[in-house]
Each structure stands twice: as structure tokens, then as C-alpha cells.
Tab-separated table of C-alpha atoms and ligand atoms in Angstrom:
chain	number	residue	atom	x	y	z
A	246	UNK	CA	-0.157	-0.160	-0.036
A	247	UNK	CA	1.309	3.472	-0.807
A	248	UNK	CA	2.434	5.767	1.938
A	249	UNK	CA	-0.705	7.896	2.988
A	250	UNK	CA	-3.432	5.563	1.458
A	251	UNK	CA	-5.428	3.603	3.880
A	252	UNK	CA	-8.336	1.144	3.413
A	253	UNK	CA	-10.641	3.294	4.903
A	254	UNK	CA	-11.125	6.879	3.784
A	255	UNK	CA	-9.081	7.996	6.689
A	256	UNK	CA	-5.406	9.248	5.985
A	257	UNK	CA	-2.644	7.521	7.610
A	258	UNK	CA	-0.760	9.425	10.295
A	259	UNK	CA	2.739	10.543	11.000
A	260	UNK	CA	4.190	11.692	14.396
A	261	UNK	CA	6.784	14.252	13.884
A	262	UNK	CA	9.419	15.321	16.173
A	263	UNK	CA	8.662	19.240	16.096
A	264	UNK	CA	11.152	21.574	17.406
A	265	UNK	CA	9.168	24.803	16.154
A	266	UNK	CA	12.196	25.587	13.943
A	267	UNK	CA	12.336	26.230	10.031
A	268	UNK	CA	13.105	22.518	9.178
A	269	UNK	CA	10.319	20.868	11.184
A	270	UNK	CA	7.674	23.571	10.527
A	271	UNK	CA	8.322	23.312	6.355
A	272	UNK	CA	8.367	19.169	7.136
A	273	UNK	CA	4.823	19.612	8.288
A	274	UNK	CA	3.770	20.679	5.005
A	275	UNK	CA	5.930	18.629	3.051
A	276	UNK	CA	4.630	15.341	4.751
A	277	UNK	CA	1.108	16.332	3.710
A	278	UNK	CA	1.967	17.313	0.127
A	279	UNK	CA	4.432	14.757	-0.558
A	280	UNK	CA	2.762	11.584	1.386
A	281	UNK	CA	-0.656	12.780	1.933
A	282	UNK	CA	-0.391	11.971	5.504
A	283	UNK	CA	-2.052	13.509	8.849
A	284	UNK	CA	0.630	15.155	10.699
A	285	UNK	CA	0.624	14.974	14.635
A	286	UNK	CA	3.470	17.236	15.853
A	287	UNK	CA	5.185	16.517	19.058
A	288	UNK	CA	7.508	18.921	20.855
A	289	UNK	CA	9.329	17.672	23.814
A	290	UNK	CA	11.051	19.541	26.434
A	291	UNK	CA	14.376	18.053	27.552
A	292	UNK	CA	15.578	21.384	29.087
A	293	UNK	CA	16.426	23.422	25.971
A	294	UNK	CA	15.759	26.893	26.345
A	295	UNK	CA	11.961	27.436	26.301
A	296	UNK	CA	10.734	29.192	22.985
A	297	UNK	CA	9.374	32.745	23.388
A	298	UNK	CA	6.257	31.825	21.223
A	299	UNK	CA	3.631	29.238	21.313
A	300	UNK	CA	5.002	26.430	19.008
A	301	UNK	CA	1.967	24.265	19.596
A	302	UNK	CA	-0.402	26.768	17.918
A	303	UNK	CA	2.352	27.391	15.225
A	304	UNK	CA	2.216	23.780	14.395
A	305	UNK	CA	-1.306	23.778	14.155
A	306	UNK	CA	-1.659	26.970	12.006
A	307	UNK	CA	0.911	25.297	9.565
A	308	UNK	CA	-1.574	22.376	9.317
A	309	UNK	CA	-0.709	19.388	11.978
A	310	UNK	CA	-4.111	17.864	12.729
A	311	UNK	CA	-2.849	17.449	16.590
A	312	UNK	CA	0.068	19.068	18.383
A	313	UNK	CA	1.432	18.247	21.625
A	314	UNK	CA	3.959	19.475	24.072
A	315	UNK	CA	5.534	16.898	26.463
A	316	UNK	CA	7.615	18.170	29.515
A	317	UNK	CA	10.243	15.228	29.683
A	318	UNK	CA	13.003	16.948	31.911
A	319	UNK	CA	12.321	14.902	34.896
A	320	UNK	CA	12.305	11.742	32.914
A	321	UNK	CA	15.425	12.707	31.277
A	322	UNK	CA	17.232	13.131	34.357
A	323	UNK	CA	16.013	9.995	36.166
A	324	UNK	CA	16.209	7.442	33.169
A	325	UNK	CA	19.015	9.076	31.124
A	326	UNK	CA	21.351	11.552	32.906
A	327	UNK	CA	21.525	9.567	36.247
A	328	UNK	CA	22.360	6.260	34.742
A	329	UNK	CA	25.077	8.057	32.515
A	330	UNK	CA	26.365	9.757	35.191
A	331	UNK	CA	26.813	6.539	37.125
A	332	UNK	CA	28.732	5.326	34.095
A	333	UNK	CA	30.880	8.537	34.070
A	334	UNK	CA	29.963	8.241	30.276
A	335	UNK	CA	32.022	10.626	27.985
A	336	UNK	CA	32.565	9.530	24.453
A	337	UNK	CA	36.130	9.624	23.582
A	338	UNK	CA	36.806	10.586	27.237
A	339	UNK	CA	35.718	14.076	26.556
A	340	UNK	CA	32.261	14.640	25.364
A	341	UNK	CA	29.295	13.942	28.288
A	342	UNK	CA	26.873	12.655	25.553
A	343	UNK	CA	24.394	15.364	26.123
A	344	UNK	CA	22.965	15.335	22.791
A	345	UNK	CA	22.896	11.589	22.414
A	346	UNK	CA	21.389	10.601	25.477
A	347	UNK	CA	18.167	12.914	24.972
A	348	UNK	CA	17.607	11.207	21.705
A	349	UNK	CA	16.570	7.810	23.156
A	350	UNK	CA	13.920	9.812	25.190
A	351	UNK	CA	12.534	11.678	22.349
A	352	UNK	CA	12.154	8.461	20.419
A	353	UNK	CA	10.294	6.678	23.363
A	354	UNK	CA	7.805	9.730	23.570
A	355	UNK	CA	7.205	9.473	19.599
A	356	UNK	CA	6.706	5.656	19.707
A	357	UNK	CA	4.120	6.036	22.623
A	358	UNK	CA	2.415	8.470	20.859
A	359	UNK	CA	2.521	6.450	17.430
A	360	UNK	CA	0.868	3.609	19.405
A	361	UNK	CA	-1.681	5.521	21.083
A	362	UNK	CA	-2.666	7.229	17.661
A	363	UNK	CA	-2.464	4.372	15.611
A	364	UNK	CA	0.189	6.104	13.478
A	365	UNK	CA	2.273	3.900	11.013
A	366	UNK	CA	5.017	6.451	10.508
A	367	UNK	CA	7.385	8.575	12.489
A	368	UNK	CA	9.081	11.456	11.300
A	369	UNK	CA	12.118	13.592	12.423
A	370	UNK	CA	14.357	16.653	11.356
A	371	UNK	CA	17.777	14.753	11.247
A	372	UNK	CA	20.143	15.042	8.252
A	373	UNK	CA	22.137	12.379	6.450
A	374	UNK	CA	25.561	13.039	7.680
A	375	UNK	CA	24.963	13.035	11.710
A	376	UNK	CA	24.773	10.429	14.559
A	377	UNK	CA	21.275	11.712	15.328
A	378	UNK	CA	19.557	10.183	12.575
A	379	UNK	CA	20.998	6.694	13.425
A	380	UNK	CA	20.089	7.179	16.987
A	381	UNK	CA	16.497	8.162	16.024
A	382	UNK	CA	16.008	5.308	13.324
A	383	UNK	CA	17.757	2.613	15.480
A	384	UNK	CA	15.851	3.660	18.608
A	385	UNK	CA	12.367	3.630	16.829
A	386	UNK	CA	13.207	-0.027	15.429
A	387	UNK	CA	14.241	-0.928	18.741
A	388	UNK	CA	10.887	-0.236	20.012
A	389	UNK	CA	8.851	-1.053	17.225
A	390	UNK	CA	10.164	-2.611	14.282
A	391	UNK	CA	6.962	-2.304	12.462
A	392	UNK	CA	6.922	1.423	12.602
A	393	UNK	CA	8.189	3.412	9.265
A	394	UNK	CA	10.349	6.181	9.187
A	395	UNK	CA	10.223	9.256	7.278
A	396	UNK	CA	13.246	11.885	7.474
A	397	UNK	CA	12.276	14.818	5.383
A	398	UNK	CA	15.764	16.378	5.555
A	399	UNK	CA	17.254	13.164	4.106
A	400	UNK	CA	15.061	13.238	1.510
A	401	UNK	CA	14.361	16.751	0.170
A	402	UNK	CA	17.162	18.646	-1.619
A	403	UNK	CA	16.402	22.138	-0.555
A	404	UNK	CA	19.006	24.654	0.206
A	405	UNK	CA	18.323	26.813	3.264
A	406	UNK	CA	17.361	29.620	0.842
A	407	UNK	CA	14.987	27.376	-1.150
A	408	UNK	CA	13.629	26.206	2.268
A	409	UNK	CA	12.871	29.955	3.259
A	410	UNK	CA	11.194	30.431	-0.174
A	411	UNK	CA	9.103	27.234	0.267
A	412	UNK	CA	8.011	28.477	3.795
A	413	UNK	CA	7.107	32.022	2.250
A	414	UNK	CA	5.162	30.460	-0.468
A	415	UNK	CA	3.167	28.328	1.792
A	416	UNK	CA	2.485	30.736	4.527
A	417	UNK	CA	4.563	28.925	7.091
A	418	UNK	CA	5.748	31.537	9.314
A	419	UNK	CA	9.708	31.656	9.220
A	420	UNK	CA	10.962	32.664	12.488
A	421	UNK	CA	14.294	33.713	11.452
A	422	UNK	CA	16.200	33.944	14.387
A	423	UNK	CA	19.229	36.086	14.829
A	424	UNK	CA	21.466	34.802	11.970
A	425	UNK	CA	24.048	32.371	13.355
A	426	UNK	CA	26.471	30.508	11.504
A	427	UNK	CA	26.283	27.608	13.954
A	428	UNK	CA	24.367	24.513	14.338
A	429	UNK	CA	23.428	24.056	18.055
A	430	UNK	CA	21.576	21.612	20.103
A	431	UNK	CA	20.595	22.242	23.898
A	432	UNK	CA	19.419	20.303	26.870
A	433	UNK	CA	19.905	20.049	30.505
A	434	UNK	CA	22.936	17.945	30.196
A	435	UNK	CA	24.925	20.544	27.827
A	436	UNK	CA	24.958	22.511	24.599
A	437	UNK	CA	26.506	21.074	21.343
A	438	UNK	CA	27.685	23.661	18.460
A	439	UNK	CA	29.223	22.855	15.138
A	440	UNK	CA	29.659	24.621	11.728
A	441	UNK	CA	30.837	28.019	10.730
A	442	UNK	CA	34.507	28.711	11.479
A	443	UNK	CA	34.450	25.732	13.814
A	444	UNK	CA	34.670	23.523	10.387
A	445	UNK	CA	38.585	24.549	10.422
A	446	UNK	CA	40.004	22.435	13.318
A	447	UNK	CA	42.954	24.948	13.422
A	448	UNK	CA	40.982	27.979	14.549
A	449	UNK	CA	40.447	28.616	18.074
A	450	UNK	CA	36.866	28.776	18.724
A	451	UNK	CA	35.706	32.523	18.833
A	452	UNK	CA	33.931	33.753	21.902
A	453	UNK	CA	30.674	33.805	20.020
A	454	UNK	CA	30.221	30.135	19.786
A	455	UNK	CA	29.992	29.875	23.793
A	456	UNK	CA	26.646	30.681	24.967
A	457	UNK	CA	26.262	29.191	28.259
A	458	UNK	CA	29.566	29.634	29.995
A	459	UNK	CA	31.780	32.648	31.013
A	460	UNK	CA	34.985	32.875	29.526
A	461	UNK	CA	37.789	31.603	32.299
A	462	UNK	CA	39.629	34.849	31.805
A	463	UNK	CA	36.498	36.911	32.955
A	464	UNK	CA	35.427	34.448	35.467
A	465	UNK	CA	35.526	35.635	39.260
A	466	UNK	CA	39.194	35.819	40.680
A	467	UNK	CA	37.815	34.051	43.789
A	468	UNK	CA	37.336	30.281	43.642
A	469	UNK	CA	33.920	29.005	44.824
A	470	UNK	CA	33.643	25.555	47.051
A	471	UNK	CA	30.575	23.526	46.427
A	472	UNK	CA	29.952	20.341	48.141
A	473	UNK	CA	28.051	17.595	46.070
A	474	UNK	CA	25.928	14.801	48.134
A	475	UNK	CA	25.823	11.738	46.421
A	476	UNK	CA	23.361	8.539	47.470
A	477	UNK	CA	24.298	5.403	45.711
A	478	UNK	CA	25.991	7.226	42.914
A	479	UNK	CA	23.360	9.716	42.152
A	480	UNK	CA	23.649	13.457	43.334
A	481	UNK	CA	21.053	14.360	46.090
A	482	UNK	CA	21.946	18.144	46.556
A	483	UNK	CA	24.409	20.509	47.293
A	484	UNK	CA	25.937	22.498	50.367
A	485	UNK	CA	23.542	20.562	52.509
A	486	UNK	CA	20.415	21.272	50.720
A	487	UNK	CA	18.519	18.441	48.953
A	488	UNK	CA	17.428	19.129	45.527
A	489	UNK	CA	15.228	17.270	42.872
A	490	UNK	CA	17.214	16.237	39.857
A	491	UNK	CA	16.098	19.062	37.270
A	492	UNK	CA	16.478	21.721	39.976
A	493	UNK	CA	20.058	20.544	40.853
A	494	UNK	CA	21.306	20.332	37.373
A	495	UNK	CA	19.900	23.744	36.410
A	496	UNK	CA	21.477	25.439	39.449
A	497	UNK	CA	24.694	23.564	38.984
A	498	UNK	CA	24.694	24.874	35.390
A	499	UNK	CA	24.356	28.405	36.377
A	500	UNK	CA	27.061	28.313	39.142
A	501	UNK	CA	29.427	26.357	37.218
A	502	UNK	CA	29.002	28.616	33.820
A	503	UNK	CA	29.946	31.729	36.061
A	504	UNK	CA	33.367	29.843	36.597
A	505	UNK	CA	33.950	28.922	32.875
A	506	UNK	CA	33.614	25.455	33.622
A	507	UNK	CA	32.723	22.596	31.228
A	508	UNK	CA	34.050	23.902	27.806
A	509	UNK	CA	35.105	21.353	25.625
A	510	UNK	CA	36.660	21.590	21.990
A	511	UNK	CA	36.773	18.244	20.415
A	512	UNK	CA	37.482	16.688	16.948
A	513	UNK	CA	35.058	13.715	17.165
A	514	UNK	CA	34.581	10.579	15.397
A	515	UNK	CA	31.110	10.301	14.246
A	516	UNK	CA	29.534	6.703	13.895
A	517	UNK	CA	29.072	7.161	10.072
A	518	UNK	CA	32.866	7.662	9.537
A	519	UNK	CA	33.277	11.364	9.464
A	520	UNK	CA	35.455	13.310	11.795
A	521	UNK	CA	33.716	16.554	12.846
A	522	UNK	CA	34.872	19.602	15.136
A	523	UNK	CA	32.438	20.259	17.912
A	524	UNK	CA	32.409	22.289	20.872
A	525	UNK	CA	30.308	21.638	23.956
A	526	UNK	CA	29.213	23.446	27.110
A	527	UNK	CA	28.513	21.009	29.787
A	528	UNK	CA	29.134	22.956	33.124
A	529	UNK	CA	27.123	20.691	35.663
A	530	UNK	CA	28.096	17.386	33.391
A	531	UNK	CA	31.780	18.169	33.957
A	532	UNK	CA	31.237	19.193	37.569
A	533	UNK	CA	29.133	16.189	38.409
A	534	UNK	CA	31.042	13.604	36.903
A	535	UNK	CA	34.422	14.666	38.196
A	536	UNK	CA	32.863	14.823	41.621
A	537	UNK	CA	31.320	11.480	41.082
A	538	UNK	CA	34.820	10.024	40.042
A	539	UNK	CA	36.208	11.446	43.144
A	540	UNK	CA	33.359	9.977	45.395
A	541	UNK	CA	33.914	6.321	43.607
A	542	UNK	CA	37.695	6.911	44.127
A	543	UNK	CA	36.792	6.850	48.122
A	544	UNK	CA	34.353	4.259	48.337
A	545	UNK	CA	34.847	1.501	45.599
A	546	UNK	CA	37.388	-1.431	45.672
A	547	UNK	CA	40.418	-1.147	42.937
A	548	UNK	CA	39.249	-4.199	41.040
A	549	UNK	CA	35.820	-2.968	40.506
A	550	UNK	CA	36.969	0.491	39.549
A	551	UNK	CA	39.428	-0.968	37.153
A	552	UNK	CA	36.901	-3.298	35.459
A	553	UNK	CA	34.294	-0.369	35.409
A	554	UNK	CA	36.684	1.737	33.380
A	555	UNK	CA	36.170	-0.740	30.365
A	556	UNK	CA	32.372	-0.783	31.284
A	557	UNK	CA	32.236	2.960	31.006
A	558	UNK	CA	33.956	3.091	27.648
A	559	UNK	CA	31.591	0.720	26.194
A	560	UNK	CA	28.589	2.268	27.719
A	561	UNK	CA	29.796	5.653	26.128
A	562	UNK	CA	29.982	3.945	22.723
A	563	UNK	CA	26.500	2.494	22.870
A	564	UNK	CA	25.071	5.611	23.793
A	565	UNK	CA	26.924	7.630	21.434
A	566	UNK	CA	26.243	4.724	18.519
A	567	UNK	CA	22.306	4.851	19.117
A	568	UNK	CA	22.135	1.482	20.774
A	569	UNK	CA	20.569	2.799	24.368
A	570	UNK	CA	17.604	0.610	23.731
A	571	UNK	CA	19.339	-2.755	23.955
A	572	UNK	CA	20.080	-5.621	26.005
A	573	UNK	CA	23.907	-4.727	26.434
A	574	UNK	CA	23.254	-1.332	27.844
A	575	UNK	CA	20.497	-2.528	29.917
A	576	UNK	CA	22.717	-5.174	31.236
A	577	UNK	CA	25.590	-2.862	31.923
A	578	UNK	CA	23.118	-0.698	33.671
A	579	UNK	CA	22.720	-3.574	36.081
A	580	UNK	CA	26.371	-4.173	36.848
A	581	UNK	CA	26.998	-0.425	37.083
A	582	UNK	CA	24.015	0.139	39.815
A	583	UNK	CA	25.588	-2.896	41.761
A	584	UNK	CA	28.928	-0.873	41.780
A	585	UNK	CA	27.194	2.156	43.212
A	586	UNK	CA	25.761	0.705	46.325
A	587	UNK	CA	28.122	2.178	48.616
A	588	UNK	CA	28.848	5.564	46.378
A	589	UNK	CA	27.423	7.779	49.178
A	590	UNK	CA	28.807	10.621	50.742
A	591	UNK	CA	30.009	14.057	49.800
A	592	UNK	CA	32.507	15.516	47.594
A	593	UNK	CA	33.952	18.962	47.883
A	594	UNK	CA	34.479	20.653	44.610
A	595	UNK	CA	36.600	23.961	43.800
A	596	UNK	CA	35.294	26.026	40.680
A	597	UNK	CA	38.036	28.426	39.466
A	598	UNK	CA	38.731	29.945	35.978
A	599	UNK	CA	37.271	27.043	34.234
A	600	UNK	CA	38.266	24.006	36.446
A	601	UNK	CA	36.263	21.961	38.487
A	602	UNK	CA	38.676	20.180	40.968
A	603	UNK	CA	37.869	17.544	43.591
A	604	UNK	CA	39.578	19.008	46.680
A	605	UNK	CA	37.726	16.728	49.393
A	606	UNK	CA	35.836	13.785	49.867
A	607	UNK	CA	34.102	11.927	52.775
A	608	UNK	CA	31.826	8.914	53.320
A	609	UNK	CA	30.424	6.583	55.986
A	610	UNK	CA	31.351	3.976	53.466
A	611	UNK	CA	34.925	5.418	53.008
A	612	UNK	CA	37.713	2.647	52.119
A	613	UNK	CA	40.391	5.137	53.145
A	614	UNK	CA	42.171	3.708	56.571
A	615	UNK	CA	44.293	6.349	58.032
A	616	UNK	CA	45.738	3.849	60.229
A	617	UNK	CA	46.788	2.019	57.033
A	618	UNK	CA	48.021	5.036	54.905
A	619	UNK	CA	49.393	7.131	57.639
A	620	UNK	CA	53.460	7.694	57.685
A	621	UNK	CA	52.772	9.235	61.121
A	622	UNK	CA	51.563	8.136	64.600
A	623	UNK	CA	48.813	5.470	64.957
A	624	UNK	CA	50.014	3.169	62.196
A	625	UNK	CA	48.210	0.036	61.927
A	626	UNK	CA	49.729	-1.588	59.062
A	627	UNK	CA	51.754	-4.862	59.551
A	628	UNK	CA	55.344	-4.013	58.176
A	629	UNK	CA	56.438	-7.517	58.412
A	630	UNK	CA	54.114	-8.785	56.169
A	631	UNK	CA	55.372	-6.453	53.174
A	632	UNK	CA	58.357	-8.323	52.678
A	633	UNK	CA	56.636	-11.770	52.417
A	634	UNK	CA	54.141	-10.194	49.936
A	635	UNK	CA	56.659	-9.005	47.834
A	636	UNK	CA	58.657	-12.360	47.836
A	637	UNK	CA	55.486	-13.939	46.122
A	638	UNK	CA	54.610	-10.957	44.201
A	639	UNK	CA	58.111	-10.678	42.369
A	640	UNK	CA	58.573	-14.542	42.357
A	641	UNK	CA	57.554	-14.886	38.640
A	642	UNK	CA	59.910	-11.984	37.453
A	643	UNK	CA	62.966	-13.379	39.753
A	644	UNK	CA	62.403	-16.684	38.189
A	645	UNK	CA	62.321	-15.381	34.739
A	646	UNK	CA	65.287	-13.084	35.442
A	647	UNK	CA	67.317	-16.434	36.288
A	648	UNK	CA	66.517	-18.197	33.571
A	649	UNK	CA	67.014	-15.581	30.903
A	650	UNK	CA	70.458	-14.714	32.588
A	651	UNK	CA	71.993	-17.984	31.012
A	652	UNK	CA	71.124	-16.346	27.608
A	653	UNK	CA	73.406	-13.477	28.428
A	654	UNK	CA	76.790	-15.807	28.845
B	706	LIG	N1	27.936	15.530	17.847
B	706	LIG	C1	27.321	15.428	18.864
B	706	LIG	C2	26.509	14.228	18.876
B	706	LIG	O1	26.411	13.385	17.855
B	706	LIG	C3	26.453	16.628	18.926
B	706	LIG	C4	25.439	16.689	17.738
B	706	LIG	C5	24.519	17.850	18.098
B	706	LIG	N2	23.998	18.546	17.001
B	706	LIG	C6	24.345	20.049	16.661
B	706	LIG	N3	23.659	20.670	15.728
B	706	LIG	N4	25.227	20.746	17.170
B	706	LIG	O2	26.045	13.605	20.000
């Protein structure tokens, strides 16, 4: 059966991930014209700056049969940000995956609505060169392989100018925001920015790419200390005050931004094989991941920490590569949760001129035993045992050295 045609007289439905911007606004009309579908526009709030106008009525004015707004910030924190934090997830050790982990949440919402509305299609505004198309499509197929995907921007061959022309000709309101050479994406966990001058990897990012964070050179000359409380690996508040996740991250973004924390400049390997230059601003993410690692160093045993490093890298790759909804990520989460049982306590962080450093940590489950580590009074370590331990530890090497010495004659 052709797209859009249905046994009954009703049109087939498509659920569109709607951002309110030019691309997805044009997509509403384009999906109607090209595929004769009823469009259900869905705007999902994951903590991007709220738009000043009413994007729901805009979607309807353009022709969506239904438009829906979902505030998913809390779910984003609980089900996506906190698991990633427990995994210290950073793609290529530098990018806290802010854009990447919001995608599966958006996918989940779209698939639920498609089910509820009996829609056969989901549409999104991703282009053909990025990771996000992979995350959307793979996520959707992982949750419901019977759904079909339409990615208008992968299909149409309009330039930006032609798109604006199409919008004008079709009475689609074009909110031409302040012309920016950059392509950006924002949510609670961070801001991504690419294109423009950044496409030259030799060029230092000009100040205008940074939108959240103060320049470290203009940051306060006095450091700020902040105490992050953790419970089983999850931040529960700071400076003695308990906070819900959304409030905590929002406030820490503001505090850390002031000190220029969380600026990242990275040449990144996209899944589809392209290297791209990206800059990120992830003030709360960098602050919390650094603090979380500090809490783990005090409360988690060496063998677990070492094994977990490998798990963290795999976890980051799965999230980056669009495999969030899969048995491996879910299984790694079970392992990681088990490692977090005693990651409870407080970490003191010092924010200063772009830096976020751990300067203190304490926990009721601390594995740090001053009696064992001290070189001063109160030493409880059995010095005599050291020589016996080293006898066994070095035995293989001594045995080998003796055997190999014969060679050298
Ligand atoms: N490269 C990052 C990722 O794949 C961020 C992409 C965000 N998009 C943007 N328009 N800057 O997760």
C-alpha cells in the first residue's frame, strides 16, 4: 500500500518530532503534500531554552491535525542522565553525551504517541550526515520494528534559501532568529555547537560560539567551593540542601557556567565515519562527573573501579552509537548499579577559572583507612608482612630473570 493511503477513507498518520524551527515547520507541510499524511506534531522539552512563542499553535496553524507538548525533563534526568553519570559516560573521554542521550528519550515519547494514535509513521528532522539520524531510526526500530520512518531532510534537496522560499510560498511562519553561522543543540546536560568557522580545526573557537559559560579569563578571581552530596552514585543535593534532579542540574549549570567550567573543544569521530569538530558546554555534567569519580575513588574497591573503566567506555559508545535500547546497555546498567551501592557521601569541589577540581571527599562507607595509609603516629599496617608479600609478588619475575640470564653468557 502506498504511503498515505488507507483502506478506509482516513489518511494515514505520521508523528513528527517538532522543534518549532524552520526545518520541522516546513516538514509539516511537506509531509502532507508529498505523502498525503495527517501530521501529529510533538514538541518534547528536555531542558532546551523555552521558545518565546507558542510552538503548539504554530504547528496547528501550519496544518498539523494535532500538536502536543511534553515536558520530559524529569524523566530525562532520572532515566537517562543519572544512569550516564553513574557510568561516568564520556564519548572519547571528553564529551558527556548530552545530545546523544536525549535522543532515545525523544524516541520513546514518539513511539508511545504513534501507538496511541495508531500512526504507522514517525518523522524527524535529522540530516544524512549526523549521528542523530542513526539514534532516531535505530531507537524507533528497537522499540517497534513495525513502524516506518520518514526523514524529510534526508529526502528533500532544498538549500536553506529554497526552504525559506518554500515556507514563504506556503504561508509557513519563518521565525528567522538572529542569523547564526552555527548549528546548535541544547538540553539540561549540555550544549553542542558545530559549523561555521569551527569547521577549520586549526581555528581557536571564537568567543561567540560559547553561549552558556563565562570565559575563564573573565570568571571570578575568587574560587567557589561547592559540596555535592551523593546517594548510591546519584547526586542528592549540594551544600547541605536536598534538590530534585532537574533543579539540581539547572542550578549547577548556572554556578559552574559563571566560573567557565565545562568548555570542550573536540575533533570527534561520528559513527558514520566522518571526523567533525564540535564544541560543547557541559558545566553541570563536567562538575558532576568529576565529583562522582571523586566519590567512587573513596568508596569503590580497586578491582571494581578498574573493571568499570572498560564498562564505562563501552557504555559511552553504545549511547553515542544509538544503541541505548538494547540488551547490552541494559545489562551494563545492572552491573553499574551494583557498583554504586556504597557510592554515598559528599565531595567538595573547587570551581576556579574554568576548572572543577575535587579537593575533598568523605563517606560513611569510605575505604580510606588512615591507620593503614599514615606515615605518622597510629600506624596499623603490618610492616613485616610487606616482605613476604613482595617475595610472592616478584617471584615470577625473579624466576624469569634467572632463567634468561643464562642467555647472556
Ligand atoms: N556530535 C554530537 C553528537 O552526535 C552533537 C551533535 C549536536 N548537533 C548539533 N547541531 N550541534 O552527539
